[in-house]
Amino acid sequence: MVENIVEMENIIKNFGLVHAVKTGNFNLRKGEIHSLIGENGAGKSTMMKLLYGMYPIDGGSIKVRGQLLENLTPKIAIENGIGMVHQEFMLVENLTVLENIILGFEPTKGSVIDFDLARKTVTKFIEQYGMNVQLNKKVHQISVGEAQRVEIIKILTRGAEVIILDEPTAVLTPQEADRLFEIMENLKNDGKSIIFISHKLNEVMKVSDRITVMRHGDYMGTVKKEDTSPSELAKMMIGREVFLDLKKEKATPGEVICQVKDLWTSGNKETSKVRGISFDVRAGEIVGLAGIDGNGQSELVEAITGLRKIEKGSVTLDGKDITNLSPKKIRENGMTHIPEDRNLRGLNRQLTIKDNLLASRIDDKKFKHHFLRKDSSILEESNNLIGEFDIRPTDPETLLSSLSGGNAQKIVVAREISTVGNLLVAAQPTRGVDIGAIESIRSIIQEQKKKGIGIILISADLEEIISLSDRIIVIHEGHISGKIDVKDANEENLGLLMMGGKDTSREGLNLEGLNE
Amino acid sequence: MNNTIEKIVKVLLTIIVSFLVGAIFILIIDENPLDAYTALIEGAFSGKLMFGTTLANFTPLLLTSIAFAIAAKAGAFNVGVEGEIFLGGIAAAYIGINWTFLPAPLLYVACFAGAIIVGAAWAWIPGVLKAYYNVSEVCTTILMNTVAVYLTSYLVNGPMSGGGVNAQSADVAVTLKQFMRPSSANVGIIISIIVSILIIVMYYKTSFGFKLKSVGSNPSFSDCMGIDSKKIFVKAMMLSGAIGGLVGCIEVLGVHGYYLDNFATNLGINGMLAALIVKSNLVMCPPLAFFLAILRTGALRMQQSTGVPKSLVDTITAIFIIFATMDSLFNLDVFKKIKRKKPFDTKLAKGVK
C-alpha cells in the first residue's frame, strides 16, 4: 500500500448557516501531484485552508503521516511540513526577495542577520528546482510569476514537504504557467507532494497524477488522470455535460462597424504604451485580441471606450469619429463594454443588483420621469434581466458584495448585452468565473455575433480566444505582432507572437506584421 | 430594514455610553451627574426662551450636517462649509442692505439666491482642484475657511461697516420672522427642514442622487458607465457649498438682522461632527443635529445651576464621535449572526440557495 502523507476524512465545515464543506475527503500520497477541482464555492479552497489550520474543523479528522492532528493552527501545520501558497501573495513589497524569504526565520550570527548563510541556503533551493528568481530585487519590481516562485521558495525554506498551491495559474500567462508546471515536476521528482487547486481542466489534465472533484461542499470522487477526460471531469464538477467548445457559428461579416487607425496612447506609468495599432471590426464577427498581460491591451481598450486619452490616431464607430469622446457619448453611439476588472470598473460592490444592472441607463426615459427615478420600471427590468441571465440570488435589492464571481460577472454581461449597441468590447469576460458561468457567457457572446454585432474580445486565455474569435490579432509591446485567421491559429504560433517572435513554422500564414 | 434598526440602536447605545463616560468626569469634579444631566435637559426645553434657543441652534446644525453629508456621499470631505456660511452671510447682507430698490419679496429672493450662488462658487474651487488636479479637498477647504473668515472680517470692519463700535454691518432691509421671542428662533427653521427633505429625496429618489452615490462609492465604475465622476464630484461640492451659503443667509436675515463678524464660528464644524457621528447617513442627520442642539442649549443652564462647566458638552460630543467611529463596539449577539461572517461566506449563503 502506498503511504498517504495527508488524510482528511469526512470533514465538515460550516460558516454559520452555510455548509462550506459537507463531506470532505482527500488523501495525498507521497511524491504525487494531486489536483483538487470544483466550481467557485465548491469548498476546495476551504478544504485546504482547513488543512493549513486557518479555520478549525467542525467534524471529521485530519491525519498527517498517520498522526491525528487536532486543533490545527498554521504554526502546527508548518511544523508538520505543510506549506501553502495563497491566491494573494503574502510578500512585503518594499523588501528584497531574499529578505522576504527569510522573514520570520532569519538565520543570525550574533545579533545580526547572517545574510551570507541565508543566501547560500536559498540559492541551493533555487538551483535544485530550477527556479529563476533575483534575490536582490525588491518585490514590487518583479513579475507575478516570479513572486509566485518566491512564495514557493519561502515555504520550502520552512521545511515544507506538502505544498498547497491555491489557484496558482489564475494570475499567470501561459508561458509562466508552463514554467510553474516544470517546477512542480521538479519538486515532485524530489519527493515533495503537491496539492494543486484549479478549475482549469486542461491544466489539471496536464500536471496531475490524481484528481479529486468537489461540488457544493461534497466529495464527488477521486480519479487517476489516465482513467478520465476533461469532459468527464467537467461533468463531475457541475453535474451535467458542459460544452465549452461551442459550435462556432460561421461568421457572415457585414460592413465595417469600428475602425481603429494608428492609435497611440500612454499607460499610467509608461508613455506610448500603445504604439500605432490599427484594425477593423465588421458587423457580425468576433475579433480576438491576444497578448500577455501588460502589453498594451488594457490601455487599448480604455482608449477605445473613452476612458483613456488617445494621443494620436482615431477611432470611428459606425462611420462616426468617436476619438476622445466621453464614455457617455461613446455609449450613446452604440458601444457596450465589459471591463476587464469587474471589481473596479465593471461593478459597484456597494450598490444593489438592480442598480448595477441599470447603472449605464439611469438617464433613459424608460427609467426616469423628470428628475425622479422610476422605481417600478427599474425593478421590472431588473427582474427580467435576472431571469434571462439566470443571476442568483434573484432578489434585485441584494447588495452586490454578497455575490459569487460568476454571478457578479453575469450582471456585467447582462447590463452590457441588454443595452442596444452595435459594438461590444468584451475584456476578459470570463476571468475568474466558474465553468458553468464561462459556458453561458461564451454562448451569450456567440449569440450577439449572430445578431450582427461587432465584437472585440480581449482575453488572456488563449483557448477562449481561439474558440470564439473569427480573426485574431496578437499584441506585443504595444504593437500588433501578427494577425491570424482563426483556422490557422494554435496555441504555439499565438504564443510565439505573444512573445514578439515571428511565426515561421507554418507556410502561407497570413502575417501582416507591423503597421509602420 | 434590519440594517436601519441596527444603526439606530447603535447610535442610541453610543449616546448612553458617552453620557456614562461624561458622568465619570462629573464625578471627578465632585458634582452629581444626575443633577447635571437633569439641568441639561431642562435647560434645553423649559420655557419659551430655552426651547426657542434650541430650535435656533438646530436650524444651522441641521443644514450644515446635511451639507457635509451630501458632499460625503460623492466622496468629498468638505470641511469648508463654515467658510461658505461666512461668505453666504456676507453676500446676503450686502444684497439686503444695498439692493433696496427691489420690492421686498424680490429682495428676499435676491438675498437667498446671492448667498447660495456665492457659497456654491466658493465650493466650486476646491471641487475643481480635487477632481481635475488631485489637490486634497480637505486641505484646500480648511485653508479657504481662513480666507473666508478674514475676507468677511475685513469687509465688515471696513467697506461694509455699520459705523458702530461693534464689527458689524448696517441692518438689512428684510428679515425672517422670529417667533418664541426673546429667543432667536425664526422661520429659517422651516426653510431648513424643507431643504433637508428635498436633499434627502434628491439623494434617494432622483437619478442625480444615484449618480452621487455611484461616484462616491466607485468613481471608476461610474466613469465606465458614462457617469462623469469628476463633474459629479464638483457638482456635489457646489451643492454642499450652496447649502452652506443658505445657512449664512438664514443666520444673517433670521438671527441677527445684520452681518456680525465671526457669527458662524464652529457652525460648520459642529454640523460636520453631527454628520460624522451618523456616518453621513442623511436620514439620521436631522435627529442627531437636534440632539446636538439640545446639548448646546442645555449646557448653559447646567453650568449656571450646577457648577459643571458647559465645556463638558464638548467632551461628551468628542467621546460620542470616538465611540461612533468604533464600528465593532456594539456588535451584539443579535447582530453577530449576520455580521460575523466574512463576505466570502455570506456570498455562499446567498449563492447556494
PDB file of N, CA and C in Angstrom, chain A residues 8 13 25 70-71 86 104 117 135 172 187 189-191 202 204 215 231 234 242 249 251 310 352 375 381 478 513:
ATOM      1  N   MET A   8      -7.554  13.360   4.945  1.00  0.00           N
ATOM      2  CA  MET A   8      -8.655  14.151   5.502  1.00  0.00           C
ATOM      3  C   MET A   8      -9.915  13.334   5.289  1.00  0.00           C
ATOM      4  N   LYS A  13     -17.357  21.550   7.555  1.00  0.00           N
ATOM      5  CA  LYS A  13     -17.056  22.922   7.963  1.00  0.00           C
ATOM      6  C   LYS A  13     -18.250  23.806   7.656  1.00  0.00           C
ATOM      7  N   ASN A  25     -13.428  14.647   1.732  1.00  0.00           N
ATOM      8  CA  ASN A  25     -12.468  13.555   1.770  1.00  0.00           C
ATOM      9  C   ASN A  25     -11.326  13.882   0.830  1.00  0.00           C
ATOM     10  N   GLU A  70      -5.134  17.480  16.033  1.00  0.00           N
ATOM     11  CA  GLU A  70      -6.315  18.203  16.495  1.00  0.00           C
ATOM     12  C   GLU A  70      -5.928  19.651  16.776  1.00  0.00           C
ATOM     13  N   ASN A  71      -6.929  20.513  16.752  1.00  0.00           N
ATOM     14  CA  ASN A  71      -6.703  21.944  16.989  1.00  0.00           C
ATOM     15  C   ASN A  71      -5.553  22.472  16.140  1.00  0.00           C
ATOM     16  N   HIS A  86      -0.830  31.097  -1.173  1.00  0.00           N
ATOM     17  CA  HIS A  86      -2.181  31.612  -1.267  1.00  0.00           C
ATOM     18  C   HIS A  86      -2.412  32.314  -2.586  1.00  0.00           C
ATOM     19  N   GLY A 104      11.057  36.279   9.393  1.00  0.00           N
ATOM     20  CA  GLY A 104      10.489  35.462  10.457  1.00  0.00           C
ATOM     21  C   GLY A 104      11.322  34.242  10.801  1.00  0.00           C
ATOM     22  N   LEU A 117      24.730  33.217   4.938  1.00  0.00           N
ATOM     23  CA  LEU A 117      24.169  31.891   5.143  1.00  0.00           C
ATOM     24  C   LEU A 117      22.793  31.800   4.489  1.00  0.00           C
ATOM     25  N   LEU A 135      17.401  37.500  -6.233  1.00  0.00           N
ATOM     26  CA  LEU A 135      17.294  37.696  -4.792  1.00  0.00           C
ATOM     27  C   LEU A 135      17.420  39.153  -4.371  1.00  0.00           C
ATOM     28  N   LEU A 172      -1.230  33.857 -14.041  1.00  0.00           N
ATOM     29  CA  LEU A 172      -0.046  33.666 -14.894  1.00  0.00           C
ATOM     30  C   LEU A 172      -0.391  33.661 -16.378  1.00  0.00           C
ATOM     31  N   LEU A 187       9.829  19.418  -8.194  1.00  0.00           N
ATOM     32  CA  LEU A 187       9.544  19.219  -6.777  1.00  0.00           C
ATOM     33  C   LEU A 187       9.054  17.792  -6.535  1.00  0.00           C
ATOM     34  N   ASN A 189       9.654  15.147  -8.364  1.00  0.00           N
ATOM     35  CA  ASN A 189      10.744  14.184  -8.518  1.00  0.00           C
ATOM     36  C   ASN A 189      11.629  14.139  -7.282  1.00  0.00           C
ATOM     37  N   ASP A 190      11.634  15.228  -6.532  1.00  0.00           N
ATOM     38  CA  ASP A 190      12.432  15.270  -5.322  1.00  0.00           C
ATOM     39  C   ASP A 190      11.669  14.701  -4.121  1.00  0.00           C
ATOM     40  N   GLY A 191      10.468  14.192  -4.360  1.00  0.00           N
ATOM     41  CA  GLY A 191       9.725  13.551  -3.291  1.00  0.00           C
ATOM     42  C   GLY A 191       8.750  14.444  -2.561  1.00  0.00           C
ATOM     43  N   ASN A 202      -7.818  21.807 -18.517  1.00  0.00           N
ATOM     44  CA  ASN A 202      -6.683  21.402 -19.354  1.00  0.00           C
ATOM     45  C   ASN A 202      -5.379  21.371 -18.556  1.00  0.00           C
ATOM     46  N   VAL A 204      -5.192  20.870 -15.288  1.00  0.00           N
ATOM     47  CA  VAL A 204      -5.302  19.752 -14.363  1.00  0.00           C
ATOM     48  C   VAL A 204      -4.912  18.464 -15.070  1.00  0.00           C
ATOM     49  N   ARG A 215     -18.084  19.217  -5.327  1.00  0.00           N
ATOM     50  CA  ARG A 215     -19.216  20.002  -5.847  1.00  0.00           C
ATOM     51  C   ARG A 215     -20.096  20.416  -4.676  1.00  0.00           C
ATOM     52  N   SER A 231     -13.910  16.151 -20.282  1.00  0.00           N
ATOM     53  CA  SER A 231     -15.370  16.262 -20.284  1.00  0.00           C
ATOM     54  C   SER A 231     -15.966  15.482 -19.120  1.00  0.00           C
ATOM     55  N   ALA A 234     -15.503  17.641 -16.073  1.00  0.00           N
ATOM     56  CA  ALA A 234     -16.452  18.751 -16.083  1.00  0.00           C
ATOM     57  C   ALA A 234     -17.815  18.277 -15.627  1.00  0.00           C
ATOM     58  N   VAL A 242     -21.001  19.699 -20.108  1.00  0.00           N
ATOM     59  CA  VAL A 242     -20.696  21.091 -20.410  1.00  0.00           C
ATOM     60  C   VAL A 242     -20.146  21.159 -21.824  1.00  0.00           C
ATOM     61  N   GLU A 249     -20.530  29.479 -34.886  1.00  0.00           N
ATOM     62  CA  GLU A 249     -21.377  29.912 -35.986  1.00  0.00           C
ATOM     63  C   GLU A 249     -20.466  30.483 -37.064  1.00  0.00           C
ATOM     64  N   ALA A 251     -19.069  32.933 -39.435  1.00  0.00           N
ATOM     65  CA  ALA A 251     -19.225  34.377 -39.437  1.00  0.00           C
ATOM     66  C   ALA A 251     -19.713  34.840 -40.796  1.00  0.00           C
ATOM     67  N   ILE A 310      -6.660  59.422 -26.086  1.00  0.00           N
ATOM     68  CA  ILE A 310      -5.940  58.983 -27.285  1.00  0.00           C
ATOM     69  C   ILE A 310      -5.008  60.114 -27.702  1.00  0.00           C
ATOM     70  N   THR A 352     -26.825  47.822  -5.101  1.00  0.00           N
ATOM     71  CA  THR A 352     -27.615  46.602  -5.217  1.00  0.00           C
ATOM     72  C   THR A 352     -27.507  46.021  -6.625  1.00  0.00           C
ATOM     73  N   ASP A 375     -38.992  53.786 -10.033  1.00  0.00           N
ATOM     74  CA  ASP A 375     -38.657  52.557  -9.321  1.00  0.00           C
ATOM     75  C   ASP A 375     -39.344  51.326  -9.907  1.00  0.00           C
ATOM     76  N   GLU A 381     -37.455  45.802 -15.033  1.00  0.00           N
ATOM     77  CA  GLU A 381     -36.373  45.468 -15.955  1.00  0.00           C
ATOM     78  C   GLU A 381     -35.323  44.601 -15.259  1.00  0.00           C
ATOM     79  N   GLY A 478       2.748  46.850 -27.302  1.00  0.00           N
ATOM     80  CA  GLY A 478       2.036  47.980 -27.886  1.00  0.00           C
ATOM     81  C   GLY A 478       1.933  47.965 -29.398  1.00  0.00           C
ATOM     82  N   GLY A 513       1.996  41.569 -40.083  1.00  0.00           N
ATOM     83  CA  GLY A 513       3.119  42.212 -39.418  1.00  0.00           C
ATOM     84  C   GLY A 513       2.802  43.576 -38.853  1.00  0.00           C
TER      85      GLY A 513
END
